[in-house]
PDB file of C-alpha atoms in Angstrom:
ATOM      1  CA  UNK A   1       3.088  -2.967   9.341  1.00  0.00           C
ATOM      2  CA  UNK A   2       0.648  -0.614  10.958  1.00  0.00           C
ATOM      3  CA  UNK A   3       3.120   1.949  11.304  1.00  0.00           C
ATOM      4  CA  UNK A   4       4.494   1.735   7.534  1.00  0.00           C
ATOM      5  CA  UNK A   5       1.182   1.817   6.036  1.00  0.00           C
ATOM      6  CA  UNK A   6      -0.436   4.503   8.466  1.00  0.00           C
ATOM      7  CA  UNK A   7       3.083   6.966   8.671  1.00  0.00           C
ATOM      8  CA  UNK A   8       3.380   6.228   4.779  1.00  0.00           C
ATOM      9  CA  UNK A   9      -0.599   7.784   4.412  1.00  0.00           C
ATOM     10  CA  UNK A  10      -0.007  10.576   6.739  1.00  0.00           C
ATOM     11  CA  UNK A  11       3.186  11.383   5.279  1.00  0.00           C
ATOM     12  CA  UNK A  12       1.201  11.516   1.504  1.00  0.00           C
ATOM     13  CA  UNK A  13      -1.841  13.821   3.350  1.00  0.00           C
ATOM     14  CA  UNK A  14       0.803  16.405   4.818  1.00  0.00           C
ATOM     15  CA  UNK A  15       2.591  16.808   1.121  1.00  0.00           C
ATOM     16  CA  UNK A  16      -0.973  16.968  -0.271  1.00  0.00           C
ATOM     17  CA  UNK A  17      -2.144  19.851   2.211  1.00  0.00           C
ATOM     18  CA  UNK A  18       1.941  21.784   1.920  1.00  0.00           C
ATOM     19  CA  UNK A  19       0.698  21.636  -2.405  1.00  0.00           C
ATOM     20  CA  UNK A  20      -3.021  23.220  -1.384  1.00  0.00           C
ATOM     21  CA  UNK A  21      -1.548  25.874   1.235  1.00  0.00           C
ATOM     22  CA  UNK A  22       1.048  27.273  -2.079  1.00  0.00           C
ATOM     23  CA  UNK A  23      -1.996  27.544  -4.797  1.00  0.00           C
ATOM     24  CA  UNK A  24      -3.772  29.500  -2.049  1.00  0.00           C
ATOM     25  CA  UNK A  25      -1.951  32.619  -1.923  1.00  0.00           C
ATOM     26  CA  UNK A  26      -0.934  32.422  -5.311  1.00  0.00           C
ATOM     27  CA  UNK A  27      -4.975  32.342  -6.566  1.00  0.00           C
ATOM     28  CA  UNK A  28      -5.839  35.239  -4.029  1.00  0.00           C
ATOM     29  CA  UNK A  29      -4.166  37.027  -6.993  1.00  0.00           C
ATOM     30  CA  UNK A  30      -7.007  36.573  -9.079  1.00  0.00           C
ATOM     31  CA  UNK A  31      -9.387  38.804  -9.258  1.00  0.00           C
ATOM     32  CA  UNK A  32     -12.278  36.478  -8.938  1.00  0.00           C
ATOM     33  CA  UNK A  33     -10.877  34.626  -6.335  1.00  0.00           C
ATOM     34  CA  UNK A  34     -10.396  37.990  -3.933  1.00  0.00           C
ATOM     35  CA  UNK A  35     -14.150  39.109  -4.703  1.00  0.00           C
ATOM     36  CA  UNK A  36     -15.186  35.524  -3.715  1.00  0.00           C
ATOM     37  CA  UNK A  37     -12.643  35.967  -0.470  1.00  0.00           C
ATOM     38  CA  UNK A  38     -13.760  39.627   0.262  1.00  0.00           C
ATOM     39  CA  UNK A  39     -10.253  40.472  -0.166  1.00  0.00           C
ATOM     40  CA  UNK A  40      -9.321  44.421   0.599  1.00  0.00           C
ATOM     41  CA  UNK A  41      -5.152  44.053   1.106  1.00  0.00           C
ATOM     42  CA  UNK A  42      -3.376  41.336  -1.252  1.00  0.00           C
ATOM     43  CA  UNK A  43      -3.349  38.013   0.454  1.00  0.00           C
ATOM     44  CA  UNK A  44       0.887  37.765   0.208  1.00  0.00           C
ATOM     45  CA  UNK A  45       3.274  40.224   0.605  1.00  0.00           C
ATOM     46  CA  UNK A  46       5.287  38.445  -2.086  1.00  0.00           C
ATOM     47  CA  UNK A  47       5.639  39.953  -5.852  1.00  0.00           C
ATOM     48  CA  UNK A  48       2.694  38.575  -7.859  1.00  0.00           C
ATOM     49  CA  UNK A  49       4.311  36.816 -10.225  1.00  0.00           C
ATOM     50  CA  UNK A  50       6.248  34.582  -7.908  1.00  0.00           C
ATOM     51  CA  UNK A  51       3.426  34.305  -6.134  1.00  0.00           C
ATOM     52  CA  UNK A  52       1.325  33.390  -9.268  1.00  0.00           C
ATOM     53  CA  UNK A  53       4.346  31.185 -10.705  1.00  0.00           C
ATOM     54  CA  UNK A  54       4.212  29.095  -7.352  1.00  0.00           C
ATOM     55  CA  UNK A  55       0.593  28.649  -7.316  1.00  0.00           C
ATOM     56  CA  UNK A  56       0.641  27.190 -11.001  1.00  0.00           C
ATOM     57  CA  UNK A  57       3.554  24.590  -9.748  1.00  0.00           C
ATOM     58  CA  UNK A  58       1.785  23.521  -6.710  1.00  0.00           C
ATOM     59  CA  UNK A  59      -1.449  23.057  -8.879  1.00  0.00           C
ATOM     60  CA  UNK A  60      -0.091  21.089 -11.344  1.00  0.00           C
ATOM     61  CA  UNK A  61       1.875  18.835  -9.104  1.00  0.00           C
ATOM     62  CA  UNK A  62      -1.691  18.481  -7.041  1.00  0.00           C
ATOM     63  CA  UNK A  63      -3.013  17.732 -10.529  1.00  0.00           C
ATOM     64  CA  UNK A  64      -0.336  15.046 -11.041  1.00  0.00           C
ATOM     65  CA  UNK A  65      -1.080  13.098  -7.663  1.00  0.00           C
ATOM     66  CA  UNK A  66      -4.872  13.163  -8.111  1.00  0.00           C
ATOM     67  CA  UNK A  67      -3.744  11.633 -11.749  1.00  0.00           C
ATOM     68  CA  UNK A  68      -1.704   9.104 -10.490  1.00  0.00           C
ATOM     69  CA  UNK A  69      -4.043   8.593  -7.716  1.00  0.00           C
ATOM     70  CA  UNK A  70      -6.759   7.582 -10.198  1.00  0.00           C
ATOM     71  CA  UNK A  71      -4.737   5.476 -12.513  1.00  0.00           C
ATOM     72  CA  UNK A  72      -3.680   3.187  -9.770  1.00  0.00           C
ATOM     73  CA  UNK A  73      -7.347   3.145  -8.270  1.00  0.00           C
ATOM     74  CA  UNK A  74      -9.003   2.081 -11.837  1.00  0.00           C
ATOM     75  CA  UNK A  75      -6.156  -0.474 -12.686  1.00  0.00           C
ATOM     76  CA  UNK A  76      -6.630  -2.005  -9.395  1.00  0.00           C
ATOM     77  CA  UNK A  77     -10.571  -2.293  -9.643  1.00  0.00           C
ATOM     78  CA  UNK A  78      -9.730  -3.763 -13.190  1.00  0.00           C
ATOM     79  CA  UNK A  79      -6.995  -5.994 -12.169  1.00  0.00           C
ATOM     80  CA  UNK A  80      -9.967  -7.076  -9.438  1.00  0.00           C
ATOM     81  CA  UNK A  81     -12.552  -7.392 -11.728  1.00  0.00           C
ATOM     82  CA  UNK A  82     -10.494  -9.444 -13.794  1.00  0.00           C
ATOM     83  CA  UNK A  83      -9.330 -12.030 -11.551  1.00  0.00           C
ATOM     84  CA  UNK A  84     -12.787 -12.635  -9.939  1.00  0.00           C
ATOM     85  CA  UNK A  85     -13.477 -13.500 -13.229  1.00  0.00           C
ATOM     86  CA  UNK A  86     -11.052 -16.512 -13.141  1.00  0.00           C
ATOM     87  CA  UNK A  87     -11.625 -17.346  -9.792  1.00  0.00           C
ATOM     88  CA  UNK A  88     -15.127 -18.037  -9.589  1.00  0.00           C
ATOM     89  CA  UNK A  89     -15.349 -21.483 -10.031  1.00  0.00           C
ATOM     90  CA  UNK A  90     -17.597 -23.342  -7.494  1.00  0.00           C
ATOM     91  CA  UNK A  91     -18.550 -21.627  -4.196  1.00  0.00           C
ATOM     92  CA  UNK A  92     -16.647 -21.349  -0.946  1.00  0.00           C
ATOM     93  CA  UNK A  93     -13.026 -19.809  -0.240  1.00  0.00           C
ATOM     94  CA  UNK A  94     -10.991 -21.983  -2.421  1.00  0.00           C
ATOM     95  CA  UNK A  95     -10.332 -21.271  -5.841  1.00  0.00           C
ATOM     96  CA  UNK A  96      -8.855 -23.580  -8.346  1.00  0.00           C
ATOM     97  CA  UNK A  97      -7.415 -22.697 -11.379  1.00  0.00           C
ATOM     98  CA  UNK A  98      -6.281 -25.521 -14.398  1.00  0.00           C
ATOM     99  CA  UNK A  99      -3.049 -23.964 -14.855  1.00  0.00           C
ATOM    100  CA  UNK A 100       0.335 -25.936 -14.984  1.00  0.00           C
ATOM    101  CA  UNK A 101       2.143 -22.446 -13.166  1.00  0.00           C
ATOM    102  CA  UNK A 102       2.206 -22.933  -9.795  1.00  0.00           C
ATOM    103  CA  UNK A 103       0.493 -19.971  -8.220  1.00  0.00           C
ATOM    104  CA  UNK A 104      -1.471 -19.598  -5.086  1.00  0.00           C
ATOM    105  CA  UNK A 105      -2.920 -16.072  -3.695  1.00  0.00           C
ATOM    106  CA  UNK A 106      -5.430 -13.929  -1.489  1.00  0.00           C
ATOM    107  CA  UNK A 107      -8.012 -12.805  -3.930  1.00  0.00           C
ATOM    108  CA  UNK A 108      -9.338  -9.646  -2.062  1.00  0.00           C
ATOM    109  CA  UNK A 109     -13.074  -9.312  -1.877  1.00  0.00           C
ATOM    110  CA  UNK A 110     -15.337  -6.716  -3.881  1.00  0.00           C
ATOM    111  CA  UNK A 111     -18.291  -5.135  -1.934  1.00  0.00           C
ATOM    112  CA  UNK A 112     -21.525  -8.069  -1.667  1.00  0.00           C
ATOM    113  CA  UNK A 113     -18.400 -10.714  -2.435  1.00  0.00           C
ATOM    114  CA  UNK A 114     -15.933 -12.349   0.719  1.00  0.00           C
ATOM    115  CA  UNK A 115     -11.996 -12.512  -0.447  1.00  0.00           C
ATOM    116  CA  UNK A 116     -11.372 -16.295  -1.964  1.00  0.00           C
ATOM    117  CA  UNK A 117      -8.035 -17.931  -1.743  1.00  0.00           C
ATOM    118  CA  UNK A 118      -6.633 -18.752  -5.321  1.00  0.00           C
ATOM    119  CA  UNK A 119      -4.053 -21.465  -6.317  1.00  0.00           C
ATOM    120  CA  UNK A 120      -3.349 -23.235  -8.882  1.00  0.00           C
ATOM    121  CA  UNK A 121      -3.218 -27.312 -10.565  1.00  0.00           C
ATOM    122  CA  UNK A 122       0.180 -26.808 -10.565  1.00  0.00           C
ATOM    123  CA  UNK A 123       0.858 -25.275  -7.546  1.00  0.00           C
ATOM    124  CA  UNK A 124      -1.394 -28.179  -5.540  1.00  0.00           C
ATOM    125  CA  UNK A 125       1.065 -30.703  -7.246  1.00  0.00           C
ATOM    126  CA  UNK A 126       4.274 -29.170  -6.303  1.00  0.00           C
ATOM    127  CA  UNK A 127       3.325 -29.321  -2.751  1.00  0.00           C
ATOM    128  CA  UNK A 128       2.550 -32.203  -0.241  1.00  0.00           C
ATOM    129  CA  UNK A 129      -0.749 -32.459   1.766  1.00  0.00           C
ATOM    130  CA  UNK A 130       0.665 -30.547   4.838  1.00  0.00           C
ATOM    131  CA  UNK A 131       2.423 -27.773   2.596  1.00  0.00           C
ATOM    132  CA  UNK A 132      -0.758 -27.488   1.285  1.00  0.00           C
ATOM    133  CA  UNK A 133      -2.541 -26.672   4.373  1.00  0.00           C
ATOM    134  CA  UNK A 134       0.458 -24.674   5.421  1.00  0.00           C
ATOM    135  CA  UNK A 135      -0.191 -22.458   1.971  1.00  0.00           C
ATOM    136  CA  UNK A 136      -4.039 -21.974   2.630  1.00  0.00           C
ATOM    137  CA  UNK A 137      -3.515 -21.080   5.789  1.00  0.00           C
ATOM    138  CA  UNK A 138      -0.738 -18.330   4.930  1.00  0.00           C
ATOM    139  CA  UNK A 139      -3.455 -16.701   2.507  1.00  0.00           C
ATOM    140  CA  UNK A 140      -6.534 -17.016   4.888  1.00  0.00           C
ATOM    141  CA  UNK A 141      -4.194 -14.776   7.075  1.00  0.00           C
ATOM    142  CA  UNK A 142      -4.005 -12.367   4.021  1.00  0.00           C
ATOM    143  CA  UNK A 143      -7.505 -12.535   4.098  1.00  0.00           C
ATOM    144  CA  UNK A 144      -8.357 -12.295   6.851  1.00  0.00           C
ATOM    145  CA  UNK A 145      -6.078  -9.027   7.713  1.00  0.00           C
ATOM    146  CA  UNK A 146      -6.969  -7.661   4.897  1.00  0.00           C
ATOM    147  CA  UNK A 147      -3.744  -6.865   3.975  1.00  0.00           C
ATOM    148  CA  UNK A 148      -4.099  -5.961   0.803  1.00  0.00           C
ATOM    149  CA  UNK A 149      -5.226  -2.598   1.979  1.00  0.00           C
ATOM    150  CA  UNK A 150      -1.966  -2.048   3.885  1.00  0.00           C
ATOM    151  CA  UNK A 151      -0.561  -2.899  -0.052  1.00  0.00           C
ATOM    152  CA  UNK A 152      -2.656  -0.321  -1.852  1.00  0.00           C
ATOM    153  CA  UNK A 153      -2.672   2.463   1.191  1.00  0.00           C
ATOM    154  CA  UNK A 154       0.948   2.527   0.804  1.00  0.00           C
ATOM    155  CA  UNK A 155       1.098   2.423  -3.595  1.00  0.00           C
ATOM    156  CA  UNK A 156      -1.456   5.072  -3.097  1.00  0.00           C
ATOM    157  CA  UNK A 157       0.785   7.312  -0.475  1.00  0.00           C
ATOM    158  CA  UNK A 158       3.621   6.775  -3.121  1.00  0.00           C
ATOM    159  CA  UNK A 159       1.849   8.060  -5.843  1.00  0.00           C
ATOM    160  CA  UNK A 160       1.676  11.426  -4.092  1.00  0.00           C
ATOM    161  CA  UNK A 161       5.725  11.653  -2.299  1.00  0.00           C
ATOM    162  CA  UNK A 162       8.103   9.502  -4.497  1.00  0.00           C
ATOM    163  CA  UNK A 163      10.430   9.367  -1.256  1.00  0.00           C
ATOM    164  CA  UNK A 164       7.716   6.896  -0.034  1.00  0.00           C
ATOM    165  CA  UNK A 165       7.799   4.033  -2.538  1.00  0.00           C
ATOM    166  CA  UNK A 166      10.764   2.949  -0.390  1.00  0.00           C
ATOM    167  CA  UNK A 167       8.139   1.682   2.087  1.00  0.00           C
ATOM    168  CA  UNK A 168       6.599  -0.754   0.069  1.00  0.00           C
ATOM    169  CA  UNK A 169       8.794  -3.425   0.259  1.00  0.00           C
ATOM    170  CA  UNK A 170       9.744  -3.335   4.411  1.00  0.00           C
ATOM    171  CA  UNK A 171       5.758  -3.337   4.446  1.00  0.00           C
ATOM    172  CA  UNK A 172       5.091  -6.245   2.025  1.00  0.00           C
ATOM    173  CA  UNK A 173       7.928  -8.215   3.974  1.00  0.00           C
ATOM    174  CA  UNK A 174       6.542  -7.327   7.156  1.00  0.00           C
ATOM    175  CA  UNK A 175       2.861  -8.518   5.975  1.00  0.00           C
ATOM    176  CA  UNK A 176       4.340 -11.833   4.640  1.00  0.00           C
ATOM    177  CA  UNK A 177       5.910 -12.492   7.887  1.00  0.00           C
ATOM    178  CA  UNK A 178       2.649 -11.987   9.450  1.00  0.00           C
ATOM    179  CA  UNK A 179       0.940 -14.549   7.562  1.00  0.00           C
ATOM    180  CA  UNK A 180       3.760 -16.772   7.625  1.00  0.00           C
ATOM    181  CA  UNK A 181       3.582 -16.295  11.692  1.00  0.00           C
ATOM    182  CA  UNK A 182      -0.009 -17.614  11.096  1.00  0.00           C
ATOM    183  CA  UNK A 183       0.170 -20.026   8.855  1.00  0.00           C
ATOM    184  CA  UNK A 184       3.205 -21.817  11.420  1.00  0.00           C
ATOM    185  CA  UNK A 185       0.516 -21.293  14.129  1.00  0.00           C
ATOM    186  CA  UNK A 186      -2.077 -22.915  12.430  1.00  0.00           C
ATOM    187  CA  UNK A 187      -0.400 -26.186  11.003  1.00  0.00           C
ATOM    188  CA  UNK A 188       1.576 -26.152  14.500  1.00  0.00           C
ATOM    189  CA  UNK A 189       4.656 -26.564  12.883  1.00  0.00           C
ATOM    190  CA  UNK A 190       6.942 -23.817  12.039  1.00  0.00           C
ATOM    191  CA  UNK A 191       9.205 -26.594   9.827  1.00  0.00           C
ATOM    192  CA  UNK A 192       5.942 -27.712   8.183  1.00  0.00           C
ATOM    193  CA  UNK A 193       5.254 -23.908   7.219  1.00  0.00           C
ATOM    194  CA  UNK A 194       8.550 -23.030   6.145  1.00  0.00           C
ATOM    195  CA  UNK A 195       8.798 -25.829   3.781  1.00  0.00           C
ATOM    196  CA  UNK A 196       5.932 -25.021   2.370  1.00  0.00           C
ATOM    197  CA  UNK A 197       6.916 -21.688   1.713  1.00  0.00           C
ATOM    198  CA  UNK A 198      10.438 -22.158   0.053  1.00  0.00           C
ATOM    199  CA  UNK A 199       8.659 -25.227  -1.792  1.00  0.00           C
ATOM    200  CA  UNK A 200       6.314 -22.876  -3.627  1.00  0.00           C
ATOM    201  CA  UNK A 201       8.595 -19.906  -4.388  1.00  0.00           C
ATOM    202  CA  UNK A 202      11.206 -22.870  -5.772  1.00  0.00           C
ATOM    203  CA  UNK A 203       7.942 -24.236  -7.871  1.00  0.00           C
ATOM    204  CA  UNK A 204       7.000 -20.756  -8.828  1.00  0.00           C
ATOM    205  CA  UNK A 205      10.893 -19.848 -10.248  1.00  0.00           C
ATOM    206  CA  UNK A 206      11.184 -23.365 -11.934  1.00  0.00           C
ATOM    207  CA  UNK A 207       8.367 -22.956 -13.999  1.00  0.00           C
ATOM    208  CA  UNK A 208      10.013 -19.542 -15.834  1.00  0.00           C
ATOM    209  CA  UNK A 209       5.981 -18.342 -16.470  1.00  0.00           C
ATOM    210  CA  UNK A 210       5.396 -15.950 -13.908  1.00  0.00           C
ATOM    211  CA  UNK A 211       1.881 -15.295 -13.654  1.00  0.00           C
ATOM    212  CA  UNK A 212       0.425 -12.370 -15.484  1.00  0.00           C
ATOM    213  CA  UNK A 213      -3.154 -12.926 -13.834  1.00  0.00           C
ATOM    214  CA  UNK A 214      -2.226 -11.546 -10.343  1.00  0.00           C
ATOM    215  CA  UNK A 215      -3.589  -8.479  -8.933  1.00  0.00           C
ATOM    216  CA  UNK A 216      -0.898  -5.904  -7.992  1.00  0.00           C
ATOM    217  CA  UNK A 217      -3.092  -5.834  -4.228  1.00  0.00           C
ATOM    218  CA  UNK A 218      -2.717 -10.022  -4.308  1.00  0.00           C
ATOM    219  CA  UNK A 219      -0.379 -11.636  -2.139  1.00  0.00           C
ATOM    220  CA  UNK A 220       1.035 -14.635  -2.679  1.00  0.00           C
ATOM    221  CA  UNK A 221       3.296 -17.050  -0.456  1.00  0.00           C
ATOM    222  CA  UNK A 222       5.859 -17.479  -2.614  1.00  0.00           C
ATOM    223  CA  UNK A 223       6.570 -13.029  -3.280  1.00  0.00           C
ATOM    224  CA  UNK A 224       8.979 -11.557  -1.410  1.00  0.00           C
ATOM    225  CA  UNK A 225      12.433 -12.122   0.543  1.00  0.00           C
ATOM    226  CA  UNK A 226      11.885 -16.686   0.610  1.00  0.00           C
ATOM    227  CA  UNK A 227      15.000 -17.110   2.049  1.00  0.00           C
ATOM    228  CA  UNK A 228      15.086 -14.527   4.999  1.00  0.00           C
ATOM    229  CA  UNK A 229      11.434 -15.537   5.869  1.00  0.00           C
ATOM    230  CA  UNK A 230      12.097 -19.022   5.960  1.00  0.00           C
ATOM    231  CA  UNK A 231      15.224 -18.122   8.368  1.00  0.00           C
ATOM    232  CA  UNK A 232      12.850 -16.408  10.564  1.00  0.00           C
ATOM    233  CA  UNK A 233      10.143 -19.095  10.367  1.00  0.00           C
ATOM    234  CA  UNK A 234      13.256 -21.633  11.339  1.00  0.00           C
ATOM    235  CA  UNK A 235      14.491 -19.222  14.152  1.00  0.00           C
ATOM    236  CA  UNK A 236      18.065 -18.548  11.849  1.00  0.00           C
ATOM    237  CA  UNK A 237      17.393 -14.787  11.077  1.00  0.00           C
ATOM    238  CA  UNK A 238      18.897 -12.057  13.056  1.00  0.00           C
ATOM    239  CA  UNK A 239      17.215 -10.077  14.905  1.00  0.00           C
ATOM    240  CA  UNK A 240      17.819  -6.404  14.678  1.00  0.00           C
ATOM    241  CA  UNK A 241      14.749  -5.055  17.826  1.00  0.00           C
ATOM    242  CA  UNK A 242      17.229  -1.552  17.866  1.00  0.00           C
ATOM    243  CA  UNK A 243      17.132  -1.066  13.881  1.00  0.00           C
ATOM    244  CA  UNK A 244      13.321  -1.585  14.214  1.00  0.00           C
ATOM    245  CA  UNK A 245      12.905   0.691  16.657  1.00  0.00           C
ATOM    246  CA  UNK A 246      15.508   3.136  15.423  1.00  0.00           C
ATOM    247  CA  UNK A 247      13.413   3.293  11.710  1.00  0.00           C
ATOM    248  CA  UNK A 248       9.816   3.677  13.885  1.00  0.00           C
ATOM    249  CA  UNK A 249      11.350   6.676  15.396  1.00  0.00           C
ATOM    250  CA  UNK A 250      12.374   8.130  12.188  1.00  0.00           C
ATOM    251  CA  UNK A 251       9.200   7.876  10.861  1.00  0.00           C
ATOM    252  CA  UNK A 252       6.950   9.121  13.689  1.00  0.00           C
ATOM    253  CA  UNK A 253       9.430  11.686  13.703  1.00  0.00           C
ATOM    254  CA  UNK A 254       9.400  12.691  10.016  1.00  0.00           C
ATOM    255  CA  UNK A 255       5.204  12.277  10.142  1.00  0.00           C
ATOM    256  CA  UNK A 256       5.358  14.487  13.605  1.00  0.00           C
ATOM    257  CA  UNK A 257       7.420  17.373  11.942  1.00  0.00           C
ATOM    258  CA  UNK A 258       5.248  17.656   8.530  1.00  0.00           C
ATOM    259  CA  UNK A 259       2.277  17.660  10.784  1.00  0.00           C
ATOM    260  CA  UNK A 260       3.539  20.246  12.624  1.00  0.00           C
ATOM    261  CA  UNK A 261       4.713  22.722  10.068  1.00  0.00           C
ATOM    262  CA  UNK A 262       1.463  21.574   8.015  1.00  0.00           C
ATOM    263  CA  UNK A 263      -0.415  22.895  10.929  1.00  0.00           C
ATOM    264  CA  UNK A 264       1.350  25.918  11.528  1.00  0.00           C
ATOM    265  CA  UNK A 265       1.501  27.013   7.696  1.00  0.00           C
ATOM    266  CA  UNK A 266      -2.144  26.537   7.856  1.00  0.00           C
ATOM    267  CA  UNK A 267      -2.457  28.927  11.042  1.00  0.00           C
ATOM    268  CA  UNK A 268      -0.508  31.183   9.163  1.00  0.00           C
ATOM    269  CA  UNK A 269      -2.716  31.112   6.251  1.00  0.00           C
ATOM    270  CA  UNK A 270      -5.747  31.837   8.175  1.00  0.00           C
ATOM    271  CA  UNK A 271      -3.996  34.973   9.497  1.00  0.00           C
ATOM    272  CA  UNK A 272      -2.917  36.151   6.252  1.00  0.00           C
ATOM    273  CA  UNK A 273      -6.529  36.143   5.141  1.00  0.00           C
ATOM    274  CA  UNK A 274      -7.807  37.949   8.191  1.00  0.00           C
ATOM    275  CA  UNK A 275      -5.151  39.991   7.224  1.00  0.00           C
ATOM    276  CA  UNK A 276      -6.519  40.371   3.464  1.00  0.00           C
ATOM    277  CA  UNK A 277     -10.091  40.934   4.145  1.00  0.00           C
ATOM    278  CA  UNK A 278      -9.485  43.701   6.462  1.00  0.00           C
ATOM    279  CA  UNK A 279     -10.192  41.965   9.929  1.00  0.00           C
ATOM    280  CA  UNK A 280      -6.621  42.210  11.532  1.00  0.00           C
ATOM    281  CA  UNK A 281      -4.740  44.899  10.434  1.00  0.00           C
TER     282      UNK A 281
END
């Protein structure tokens, strides 16, 4: 999951930096901007108006991400806001909400204010005392990863290369194993925890009111691929170690070669203003 989430943010900071290394050249066009540069030779050979044409493109695409970028930051802080609201009754980690939809989730924590696990009525009566543990422990592992930062690096990364919204789910499956992993752990019973699992999500679908309260960043035992993690919990699913390994190489690799023609269109850059201002003809 730490690959995902940190190839998935490099990935998003190399498409960035390709957008800022086209308006450059394009906006050593303008006039003001080659008085500020101490330009004496144009900064591209290009014709201008391509040049200028490509700049405008790259700029409003740059525009675009920082747009997106903000949207999904302010409707995350409001989705947050919202839902400490609801979940602030009586102190502690535990949350619970009087609400006949069963629903349990890690409620991420605000800055002066711990994450708090959620769940509600209904949810506590669809499950037996031991699921129950199983559950809280499954979100204290949210918690206490902090996972819903993996979540919103990775929404973020997407808003700036669509090619990378095709991470999200592998990661949020990967993250829900990992909690599931330590929510069998800490009920010592992998049975126990799997139960507990497909006993929510089956609790959650029955009800047919899926809960509109839930912050996008929120994760909840009962989201994701049930079946396949309860396989894996049980020891059914297959294991594929040479897929796994054959997807971290593509992305390393992918990440490896935008950082390394990132780098070098950046080295050529600098040149090409040495060039301009007279320095190395």
């Amino acid at each position: 999951m730490r690959l995902l989430a940190a190839t998935g943010a490099g990935l998003a900071l190399c498409t960035l930096l390709a957008l800022a290394l086209l308006v450059v050249p394009g906006a050593g066009r303008l006039s003001v901007v080659a008085a500020a540069g101490e330009f004496v030779h144009p900064l591209t050979a290009a014709a201008p108006g391509a040049a200028v044409r490509l700049a405008v493109a790259a700029l409003v695409l740059s525009a675009g991400c920082a747009a997106a970028v903000t949207r999904v930051l302010r409707r995350h802080w409001s989705q947050l806001h919202r839902a400490a609201g609801r979940g602030r009754s009586g102190g502690g980690e535990l949350a619970v909400l009087r609400d006949s939809r069963p629903d349990a989730y890690a409620l991420p924590g605000r800055p002066g204010r711990p994450g708090r696990i959620v769940v509600t009525t209904g949810m506590l009566h669809a499950l037996d005392p031991a699921e129950r543990e199983a559950l809280l422990a499954h979100e204290r592992a949210h918690l206490a990863g902090r996972h819903h930062l993996y979540l919103a690096a990775a929404e973020l990364s997407a808003r700036c290369h669509p090619a990378l919204r095709t991470l999200r789910a592998p990661l949020g499956y990967a993250l829900e194993r990992c909690a599931d992993e330590a929510a069998a752990h800490a009920v010592g019973d992998r049975r126990v925890a799997a139960r507990a699992i497909g006993r929510a999500a089956l609790a959650a679908r029955a009800s047919g009111e899926p809960s509109t309260d839930r912050p996008a960043v929120a994760l909840a035992a009962a989201a994701g691929p049930v079946p396949r993690r309860v396989a894996a919990l049980l020891g059914r699913a297959a294991t594929r170690p040479r897929a796994g390994r054959a997807a971290a190489a593509v992305l390393l690799a992918c990440l490896a070669l935008s950082g390394a023609a990132a780098l070098d269109a950046t080295y050529d850059l600098h040149s090409s203003i040495e060039i301009a201002q007279g320095e190395n003809p």
